[in-house]
Tab-separated table of C-alpha atoms and ligand atoms in Angstrom:
chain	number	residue	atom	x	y	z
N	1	UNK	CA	-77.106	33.125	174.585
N	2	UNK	CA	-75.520	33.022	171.087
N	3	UNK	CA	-77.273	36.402	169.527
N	4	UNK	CA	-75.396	38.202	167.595
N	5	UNK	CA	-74.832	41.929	168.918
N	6	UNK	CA	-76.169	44.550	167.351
N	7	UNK	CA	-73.414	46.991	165.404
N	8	UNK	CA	-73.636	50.331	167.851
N	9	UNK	CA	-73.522	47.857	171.043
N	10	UNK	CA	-70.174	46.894	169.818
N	11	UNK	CA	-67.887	49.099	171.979
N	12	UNK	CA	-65.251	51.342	170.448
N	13	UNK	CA	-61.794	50.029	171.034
N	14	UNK	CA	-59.854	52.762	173.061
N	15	UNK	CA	-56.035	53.143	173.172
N	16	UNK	CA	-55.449	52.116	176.989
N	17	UNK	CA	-54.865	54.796	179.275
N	18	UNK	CA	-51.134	55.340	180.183
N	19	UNK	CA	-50.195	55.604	183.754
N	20	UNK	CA	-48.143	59.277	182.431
N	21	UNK	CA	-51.906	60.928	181.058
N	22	UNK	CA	-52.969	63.939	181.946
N	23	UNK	CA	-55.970	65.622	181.037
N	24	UNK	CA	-56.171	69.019	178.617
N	25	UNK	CA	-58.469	71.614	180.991
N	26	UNK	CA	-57.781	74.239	178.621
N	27	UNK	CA	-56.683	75.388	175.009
N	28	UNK	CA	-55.968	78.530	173.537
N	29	UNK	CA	-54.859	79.624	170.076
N	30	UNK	CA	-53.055	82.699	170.082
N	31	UNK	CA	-52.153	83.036	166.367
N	32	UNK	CA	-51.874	80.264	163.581
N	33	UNK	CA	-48.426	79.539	164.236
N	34	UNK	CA	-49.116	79.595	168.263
N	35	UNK	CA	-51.202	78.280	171.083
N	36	UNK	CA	-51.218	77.258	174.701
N	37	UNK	CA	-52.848	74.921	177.236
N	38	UNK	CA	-53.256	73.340	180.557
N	39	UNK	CA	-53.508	70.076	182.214
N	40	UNK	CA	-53.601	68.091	185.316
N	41	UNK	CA	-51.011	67.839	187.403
N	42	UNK	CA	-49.600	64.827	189.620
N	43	UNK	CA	-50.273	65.134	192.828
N	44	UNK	CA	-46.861	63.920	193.758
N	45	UNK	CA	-44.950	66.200	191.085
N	46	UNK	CA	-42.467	68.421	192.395
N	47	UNK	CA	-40.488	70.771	189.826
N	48	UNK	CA	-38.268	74.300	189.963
N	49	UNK	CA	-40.114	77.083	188.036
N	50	UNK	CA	-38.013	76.929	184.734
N	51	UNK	CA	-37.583	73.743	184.217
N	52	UNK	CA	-39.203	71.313	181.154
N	53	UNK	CA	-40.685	67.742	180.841
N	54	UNK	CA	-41.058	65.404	178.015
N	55	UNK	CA	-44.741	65.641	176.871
N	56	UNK	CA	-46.396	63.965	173.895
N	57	UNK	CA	-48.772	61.847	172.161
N	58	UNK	CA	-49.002	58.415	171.350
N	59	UNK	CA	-47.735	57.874	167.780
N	60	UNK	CA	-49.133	56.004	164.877
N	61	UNK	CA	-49.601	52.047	164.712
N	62	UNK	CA	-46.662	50.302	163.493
N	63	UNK	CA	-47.644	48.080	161.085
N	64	UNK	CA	-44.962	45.296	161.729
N	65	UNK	CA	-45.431	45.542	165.215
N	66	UNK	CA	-48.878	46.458	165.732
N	67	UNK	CA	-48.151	48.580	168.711
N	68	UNK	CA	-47.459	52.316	168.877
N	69	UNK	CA	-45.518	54.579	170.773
N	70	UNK	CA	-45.502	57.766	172.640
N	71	UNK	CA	-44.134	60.663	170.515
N	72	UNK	CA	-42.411	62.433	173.181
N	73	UNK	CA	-40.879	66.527	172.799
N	74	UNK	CA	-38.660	68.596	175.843
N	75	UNK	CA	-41.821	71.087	176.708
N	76	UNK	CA	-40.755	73.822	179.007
N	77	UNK	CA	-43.569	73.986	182.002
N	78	UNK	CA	-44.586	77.623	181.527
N	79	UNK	CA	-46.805	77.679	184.600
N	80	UNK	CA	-44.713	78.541	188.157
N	81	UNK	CA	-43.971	75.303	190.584
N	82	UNK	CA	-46.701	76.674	192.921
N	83	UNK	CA	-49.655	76.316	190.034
N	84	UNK	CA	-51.947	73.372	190.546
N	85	UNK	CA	-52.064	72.829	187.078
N	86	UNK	CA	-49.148	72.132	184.280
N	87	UNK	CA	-49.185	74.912	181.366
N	88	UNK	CA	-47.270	74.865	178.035
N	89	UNK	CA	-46.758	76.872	175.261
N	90	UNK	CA	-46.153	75.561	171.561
N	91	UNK	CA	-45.573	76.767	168.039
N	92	UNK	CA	-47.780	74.716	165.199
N	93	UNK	CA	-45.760	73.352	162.499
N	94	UNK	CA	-47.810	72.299	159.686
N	95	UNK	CA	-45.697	68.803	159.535
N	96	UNK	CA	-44.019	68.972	162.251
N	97	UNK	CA	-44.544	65.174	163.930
N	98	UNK	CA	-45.641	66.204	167.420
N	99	UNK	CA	-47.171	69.516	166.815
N	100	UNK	CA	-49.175	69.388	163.727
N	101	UNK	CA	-51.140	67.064	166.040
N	102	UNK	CA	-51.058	68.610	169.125
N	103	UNK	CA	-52.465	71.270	168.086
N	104	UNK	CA	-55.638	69.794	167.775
N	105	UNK	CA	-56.029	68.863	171.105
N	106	UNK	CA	-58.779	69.702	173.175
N	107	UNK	CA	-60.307	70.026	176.741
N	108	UNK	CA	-60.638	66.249	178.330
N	109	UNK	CA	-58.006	64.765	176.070
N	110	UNK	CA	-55.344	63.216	177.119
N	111	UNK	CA	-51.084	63.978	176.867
N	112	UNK	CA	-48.251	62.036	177.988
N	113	UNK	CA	-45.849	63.334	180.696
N	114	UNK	CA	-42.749	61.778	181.726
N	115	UNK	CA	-43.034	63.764	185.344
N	116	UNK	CA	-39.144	64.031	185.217
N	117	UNK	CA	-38.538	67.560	185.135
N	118	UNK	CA	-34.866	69.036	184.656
N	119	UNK	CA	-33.236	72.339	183.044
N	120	UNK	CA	-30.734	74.607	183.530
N	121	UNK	CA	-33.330	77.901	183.582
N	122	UNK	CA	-33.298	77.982	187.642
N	123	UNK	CA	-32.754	80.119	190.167
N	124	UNK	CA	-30.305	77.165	191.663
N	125	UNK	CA	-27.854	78.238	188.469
N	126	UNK	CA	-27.832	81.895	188.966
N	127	UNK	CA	-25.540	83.154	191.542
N	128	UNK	CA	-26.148	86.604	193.735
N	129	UNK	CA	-27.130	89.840	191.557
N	130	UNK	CA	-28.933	92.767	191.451
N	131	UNK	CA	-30.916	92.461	187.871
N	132	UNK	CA	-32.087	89.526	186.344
N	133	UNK	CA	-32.265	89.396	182.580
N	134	UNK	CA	-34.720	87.224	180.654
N	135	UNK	CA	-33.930	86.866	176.880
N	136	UNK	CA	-36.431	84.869	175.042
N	137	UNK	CA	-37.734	84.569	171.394
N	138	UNK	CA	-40.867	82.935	170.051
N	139	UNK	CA	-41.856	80.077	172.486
N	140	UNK	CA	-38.697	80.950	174.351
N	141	UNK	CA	-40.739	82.878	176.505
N	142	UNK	CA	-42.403	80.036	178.307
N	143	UNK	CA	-39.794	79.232	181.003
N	144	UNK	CA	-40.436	83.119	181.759
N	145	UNK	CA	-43.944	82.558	181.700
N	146	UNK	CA	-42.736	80.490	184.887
N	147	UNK	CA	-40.248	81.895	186.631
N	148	UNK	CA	-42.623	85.814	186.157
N	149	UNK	CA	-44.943	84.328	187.896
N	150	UNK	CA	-42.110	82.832	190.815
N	151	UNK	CA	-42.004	84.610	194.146
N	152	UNK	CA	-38.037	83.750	194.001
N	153	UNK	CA	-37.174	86.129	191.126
N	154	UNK	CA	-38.292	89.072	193.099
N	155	UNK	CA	-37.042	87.918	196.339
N	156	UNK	CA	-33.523	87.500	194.566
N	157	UNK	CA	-33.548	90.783	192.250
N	158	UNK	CA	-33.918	94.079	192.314
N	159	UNK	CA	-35.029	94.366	189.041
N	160	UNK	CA	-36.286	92.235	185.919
N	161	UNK	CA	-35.873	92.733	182.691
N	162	UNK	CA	-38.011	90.346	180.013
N	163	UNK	CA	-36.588	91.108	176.338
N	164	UNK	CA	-39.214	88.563	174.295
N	165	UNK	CA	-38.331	88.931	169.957
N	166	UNK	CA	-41.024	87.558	167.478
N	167	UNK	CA	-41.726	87.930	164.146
N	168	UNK	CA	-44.870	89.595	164.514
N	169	UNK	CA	-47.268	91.385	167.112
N	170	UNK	CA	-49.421	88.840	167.757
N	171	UNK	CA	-46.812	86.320	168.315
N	172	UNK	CA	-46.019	88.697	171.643
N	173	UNK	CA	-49.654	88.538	172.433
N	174	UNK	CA	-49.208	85.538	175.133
N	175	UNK	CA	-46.405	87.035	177.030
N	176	UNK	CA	-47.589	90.907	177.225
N	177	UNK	CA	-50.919	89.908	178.403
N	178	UNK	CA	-49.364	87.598	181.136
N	179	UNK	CA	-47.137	90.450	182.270
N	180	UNK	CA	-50.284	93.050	182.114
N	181	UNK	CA	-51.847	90.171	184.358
N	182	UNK	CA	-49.399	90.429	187.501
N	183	UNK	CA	-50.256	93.678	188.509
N	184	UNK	CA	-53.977	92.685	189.471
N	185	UNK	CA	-52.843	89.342	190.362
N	186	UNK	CA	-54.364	89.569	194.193
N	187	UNK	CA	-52.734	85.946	195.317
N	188	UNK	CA	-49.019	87.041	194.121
N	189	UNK	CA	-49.684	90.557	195.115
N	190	UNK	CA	-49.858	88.899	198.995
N	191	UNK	CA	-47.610	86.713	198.797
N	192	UNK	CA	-44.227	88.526	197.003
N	193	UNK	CA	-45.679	92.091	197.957
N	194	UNK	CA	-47.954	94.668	196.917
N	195	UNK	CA	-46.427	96.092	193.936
N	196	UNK	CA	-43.891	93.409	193.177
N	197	UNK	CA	-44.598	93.964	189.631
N	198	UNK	CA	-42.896	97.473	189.118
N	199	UNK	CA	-39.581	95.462	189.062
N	200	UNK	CA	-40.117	94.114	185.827
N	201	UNK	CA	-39.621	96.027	182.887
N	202	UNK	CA	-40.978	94.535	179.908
N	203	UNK	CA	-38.830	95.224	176.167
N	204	UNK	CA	-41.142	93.771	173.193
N	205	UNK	CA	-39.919	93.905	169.744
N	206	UNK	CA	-40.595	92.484	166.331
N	207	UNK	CA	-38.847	91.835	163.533
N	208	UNK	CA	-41.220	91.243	160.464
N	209	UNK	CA	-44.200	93.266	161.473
N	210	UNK	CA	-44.816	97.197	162.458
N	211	UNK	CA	-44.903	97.199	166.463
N	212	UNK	CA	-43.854	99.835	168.793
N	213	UNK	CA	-40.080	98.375	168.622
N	214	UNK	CA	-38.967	97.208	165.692
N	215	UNK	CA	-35.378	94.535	165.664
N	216	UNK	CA	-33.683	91.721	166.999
N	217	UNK	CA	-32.647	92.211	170.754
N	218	UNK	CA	-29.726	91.613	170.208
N	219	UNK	CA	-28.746	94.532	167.272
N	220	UNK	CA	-30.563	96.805	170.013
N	221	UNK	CA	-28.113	95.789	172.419
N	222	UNK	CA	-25.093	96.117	170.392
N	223	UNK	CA	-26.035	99.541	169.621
N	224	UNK	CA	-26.904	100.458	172.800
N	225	UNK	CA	-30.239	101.395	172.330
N	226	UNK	CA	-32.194	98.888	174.447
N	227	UNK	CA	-29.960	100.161	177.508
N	228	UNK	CA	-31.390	103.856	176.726
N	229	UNK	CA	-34.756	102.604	176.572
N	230	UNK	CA	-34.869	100.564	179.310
N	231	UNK	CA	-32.291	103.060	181.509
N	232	UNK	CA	-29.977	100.412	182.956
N	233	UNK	CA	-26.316	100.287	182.592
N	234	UNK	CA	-24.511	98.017	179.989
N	235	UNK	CA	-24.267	94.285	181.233
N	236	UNK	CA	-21.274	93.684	184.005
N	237	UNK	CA	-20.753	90.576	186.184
N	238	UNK	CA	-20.897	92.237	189.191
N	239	UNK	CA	-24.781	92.910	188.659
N	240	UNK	CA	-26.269	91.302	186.205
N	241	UNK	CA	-27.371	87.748	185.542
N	242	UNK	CA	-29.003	86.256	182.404
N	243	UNK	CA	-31.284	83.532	181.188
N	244	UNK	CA	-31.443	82.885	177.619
N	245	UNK	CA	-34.230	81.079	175.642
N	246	UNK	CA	-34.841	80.559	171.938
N	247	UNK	CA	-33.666	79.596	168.641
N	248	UNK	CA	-30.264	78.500	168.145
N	249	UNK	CA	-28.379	80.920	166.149
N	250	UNK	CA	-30.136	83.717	168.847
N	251	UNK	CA	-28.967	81.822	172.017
N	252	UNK	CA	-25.907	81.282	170.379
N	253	UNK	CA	-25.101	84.838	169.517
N	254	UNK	CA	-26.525	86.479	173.084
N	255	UNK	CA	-24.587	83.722	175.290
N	256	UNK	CA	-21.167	85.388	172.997
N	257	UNK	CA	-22.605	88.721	173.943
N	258	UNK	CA	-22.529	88.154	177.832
N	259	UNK	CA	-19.125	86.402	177.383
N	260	UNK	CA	-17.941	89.760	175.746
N	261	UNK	CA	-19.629	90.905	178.433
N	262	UNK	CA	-17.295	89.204	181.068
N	263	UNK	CA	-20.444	87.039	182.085
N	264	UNK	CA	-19.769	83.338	183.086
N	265	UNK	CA	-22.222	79.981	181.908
N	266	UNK	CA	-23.447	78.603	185.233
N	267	UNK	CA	-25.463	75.206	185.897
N	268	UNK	CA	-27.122	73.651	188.407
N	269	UNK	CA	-23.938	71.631	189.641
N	270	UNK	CA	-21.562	75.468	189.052
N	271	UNK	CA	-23.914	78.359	189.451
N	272	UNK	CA	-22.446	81.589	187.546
N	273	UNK	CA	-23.868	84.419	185.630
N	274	UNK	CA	-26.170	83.216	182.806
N	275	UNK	CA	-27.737	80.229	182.015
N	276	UNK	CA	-29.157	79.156	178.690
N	277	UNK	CA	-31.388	76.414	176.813
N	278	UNK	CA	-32.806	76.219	173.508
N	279	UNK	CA	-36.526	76.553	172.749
N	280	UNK	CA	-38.409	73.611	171.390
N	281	UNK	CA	-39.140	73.137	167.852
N	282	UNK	CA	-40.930	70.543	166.273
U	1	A2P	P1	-35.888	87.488	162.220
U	1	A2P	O1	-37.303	87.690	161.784
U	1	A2P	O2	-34.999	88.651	161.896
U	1	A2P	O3	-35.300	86.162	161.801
U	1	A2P	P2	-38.329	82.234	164.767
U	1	A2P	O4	-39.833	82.394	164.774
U	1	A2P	O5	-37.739	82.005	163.432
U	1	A2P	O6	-37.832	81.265	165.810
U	1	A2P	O7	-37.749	83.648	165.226
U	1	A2P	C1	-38.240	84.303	166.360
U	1	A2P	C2	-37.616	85.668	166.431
U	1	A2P	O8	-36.214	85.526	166.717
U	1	A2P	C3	-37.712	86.435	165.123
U	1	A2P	O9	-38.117	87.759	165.413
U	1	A2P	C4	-36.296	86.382	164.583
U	1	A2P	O10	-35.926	87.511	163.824
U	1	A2P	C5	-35.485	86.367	165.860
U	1	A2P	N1	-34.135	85.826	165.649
U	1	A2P	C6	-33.772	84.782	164.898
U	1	A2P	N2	-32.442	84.585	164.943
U	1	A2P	C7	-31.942	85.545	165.753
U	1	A2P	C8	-30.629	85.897	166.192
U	1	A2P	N3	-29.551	85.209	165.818
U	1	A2P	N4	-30.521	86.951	167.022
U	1	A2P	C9	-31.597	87.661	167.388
U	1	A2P	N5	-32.849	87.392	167.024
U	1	A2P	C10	-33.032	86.347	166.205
């Protein structure tokens, strides 16, 4: 047979599908500048609730070469290591080279994962305490997302304290309604313990927008005013440890804060007092 074939017979050329896909099972858009989503999992891929992976998208054709390849960013994994699904969650920059295409994504597409997962935000770098402090700003908050959602960080700690700074209100939006989420969590209710919840205590604030707390965490520390609110003590080494996530003049300024503090940087091969990383931007 030597017919020619008609035009919509002709099948679309697809990219081939990398061994590292996973499919999108769900997308939300928080604000303009924010969103989050889901995907499949590898059955054989083990991580510590904190940690990141390399995710992406395949990049443009090169023209010389003809071939393309992956676009690849350091994601935090914002679901908890027991979660049968990978979640992540991602600020939109308009030309940022990842993002201003990743945000288009949508349920049944496909991402790249390196399944490699490392980071220093883990319970493995935390010594002993009694309170466990999570600083985050903007996207910062998605290690938290994980380890809130971790039986560990109640087993470990008395209490929990989640300081998350944005810009505006609905930039908290993601976090506040995970936290309001725990308490009728029935699965994590079971398995930590009715209640486990009331150990968190949750300190929102904004910094460009009206909210209920207004300022960066960290003025509200110096000035002792988040202390008052939240009724704790000033930071000491003997009880409290720290994580610290976010932008890099922030983690830079808090980590000085606990060293003032008389806190110690731990990692996973020195475990200490606080442990930071910086948040991904695109
Ligand atoms: P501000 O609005 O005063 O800059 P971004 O979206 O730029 O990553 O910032 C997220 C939040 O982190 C904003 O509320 C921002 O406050 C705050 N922030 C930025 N730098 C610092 C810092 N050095 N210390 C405390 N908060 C900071």
């Amino acid at each position: 047979m030597n017919e020619m074939m008609p035009v919509s017979d002709i099948a679309t050329p697809k990219l081939p599908t990398l061994p590292d896909a996973q499919t999108v099972t769900q997308v939300t858009h928080w604000t303009d500048r924010l969103f989050s989503f889901r995907m499949t999992r590898p059955a054989s891929m083990r991580f510590r609730s904190g940690e990141f992976v390399m995710i992406g998208l395949m990049g443009d054709v090169n023209e010389k070469t003809g071939k393309a390849k992956p676009l690849l960013r350091a994601y935090s994994i914002a679901s908890p290591s027991w979660d049968e699904e990978l979640e992540f969650y991602s600020i939109k920059v308009p030309d940022g080279p990842l993002t201003s295409r990743l945000q288009h994504i949508k349920v049944g597409d496909e991402i790249i994962m390196r399944p490699k997962p490392v980071g220093t935000l883990v319970h493995d770098a935390l010594i002993p305490g009694k309170r466990l402090w999570f600083f985050a700003t903007g996207t910062g908050f998605a290690p938290f997302a994980s380890l809130l959602r971790e039986p560990q960080t109640y087993e470990d700690y008395d209490e929990v304290i989640i300081t998350h700074t944005c810009r505006t209100a609905g930039e908290l939006t993601y976090g506040r309604e995970l936290i309001e989420a725990l308490e009728h969590d029935e699965m994590l209710n079971e398995v930590i313990g009715e209640g486990f919840w009331k150990k968190i205590k949750y300190y929102p604030t904004t910094t460009r927008e009206q909210s209920a707390k207004m300022g960066r965490i960290t003025d509200l520390i110096n000035s002792g005013e988040a202390y008052a609110e939240l009724g704790v003590e000033p930071l000491c080494p003997q009880n409290d440890r720290a994580m610290i996530c976010g932008n890099l003049a922030f983690n830079l300024e808090l980590k000085a804060m606990l060293e003032a503090a008389g806190l110690e940087e731990g990692a996973n091969s020195k475990p200490a007092q606080y442990v930071v990383e910086k948040a991904f931007l695109d």
